[in-house]
Amino acid sequence: MYGLSFCFILLIGLKTKEYIYKYQAINATQQIRNGEIEYYVNNPDVKEAWLIRMPKGYIHSADIEEDDTYHMDVFKEYYGINPKMKLIFYNK
């Protein structure tokens, strides 16, 4: 009985540690991206905006593929980026 409880507590602890690591990785990447976005908002004459991608396997909807024009336009509008600017998402 106590062995099973210990196993569950250990499993919960490991999963919690994993989620904290993922949160920290995503947060660090988002902070970099926010700085990049701020630069491109303040410099609307730049032709291409290079934005960091989220870590692979963590968030599937944070990056936009090049041929997805609808979401590119929504992303630009949401962040106030020049609509004529080309967005390029790069891996860290």
Coordinates of C-alpha atoms in Angstrom, one line a residue:
M1 CA 0.0 0.0 0.0
Y2 CA 2.7 2.5 1.0
G3 CA 4.9 1.4 -2.0
L4 CA 2.1 2.3 -4.4
S5 CA 1.5 5.7 -2.7
F6 CA 5.2 6.4 -3.0
C7 CA 5.2 5.5 -6.7
F8 CA 2.3 7.9 -7.3
I9 CA 3.9 10.7 -5.4
L10 CA 7.2 10.1 -7.3
L11 CA 5.3 10.1 -10.6
I12 CA 3.5 13.3 -9.7
G13 CA 6.8 14.9 -8.7
L14 CA 8.5 13.9 -12.0
K15 CA 5.6 15.2 -14.1
T16 CA 5.5 18.4 -12.2
K17 CA 9.2 18.9 -12.8
E18 CA 8.7 18.2 -16.5
Y19 CA 5.9 20.8 -16.8
I20 CA 7.9 23.4 -14.9
Y21 CA 10.8 22.8 -17.4
K22 CA 8.4 23.2 -20.4
Y23 CA 6.9 26.3 -18.9
Q24 CA 10.3 27.9 -18.4
A25 CA 11.4 27.0 -21.9
I26 CA 8.3 28.4 -23.5
N27 CA 8.4 31.5 -21.3
A28 CA 12.1 32.2 -22.2
T29 CA 11.3 31.8 -25.9
Q30 CA 8.3 34.0 -25.7
Q31 CA 10.4 36.7 -24.0
I32 CA 12.8 36.6 -26.9
R33 CA 10.0 36.7 -29.4
N34 CA 8.3 39.7 -27.6
G35 CA 11.6 41.6 -28.0
E36 CA 11.8 40.7 -31.7
I37 CA 8.2 41.7 -32.2
E38 CA 8.8 45.1 -30.5
Y39 CA 11.7 45.7 -32.8
Y40 CA 9.6 45.1 -35.9
V41 CA 6.7 47.1 -34.6
N42 CA 9.1 50.1 -34.1
N43 CA 10.8 49.6 -37.4
P44 CA 8.0 49.0 -39.9
D45 CA 10.2 49.7 -42.9
V46 CA 12.0 46.4 -42.5
K47 CA 11.1 43.9 -45.3
E48 CA 11.4 40.6 -43.3
A49 CA 10.6 39.9 -39.7
W50 CA 12.6 37.0 -38.3
L51 CA 10.8 35.5 -35.2
I52 CA 12.0 32.6 -33.1
R53 CA 9.9 29.5 -33.2
M54 CA 8.6 27.9 -30.0
P55 CA 10.4 24.7 -28.8
K56 CA 9.4 21.7 -30.9
G57 CA 6.7 19.5 -29.3
Y58 CA 5.6 22.0 -26.7
I59 CA 3.1 24.3 -28.4
H60 CA 1.8 23.5 -31.8
S61 CA -0.2 26.7 -32.5
A62 CA 2.4 29.4 -31.7
D63 CA 4.2 29.3 -35.0
I64 CA 2.7 29.9 -38.5
E65 CA 3.8 28.2 -41.6
E66 CA 4.8 30.3 -44.6
D67 CA 1.9 29.3 -46.8
D68 CA -0.7 30.0 -44.1
T69 CA -1.6 33.6 -45.2
Y70 CA -4.7 33.9 -43.1
H71 CA -2.9 33.3 -39.8
M72 CA 0.1 35.4 -40.9
D73 CA -2.3 38.3 -41.5
V74 CA -4.0 37.8 -38.1
F75 CA -0.6 37.6 -36.3
K76 CA 0.5 40.8 -37.9
E77 CA -2.7 42.6 -37.0
Y78 CA -2.7 41.3 -33.4
Y79 CA 0.8 42.5 -32.8
G80 CA 0.7 45.6 -34.9
I81 CA 3.3 44.5 -37.4
N82 CA 3.4 46.2 -40.8
P83 CA 1.0 44.1 -43.0
K84 CA 3.5 44.2 -45.9
M85 CA 6.3 42.7 -43.8
K86 CA 7.2 39.0 -44.5
L87 CA 7.2 36.9 -41.3
I88 CA 9.9 34.2 -41.1
F89 CA 9.9 31.8 -38.1
Y90 CA 13.3 30.3 -37.3
N91 CA 14.5 27.6 -35.0
K92 CA 16.6 28.4 -32.0

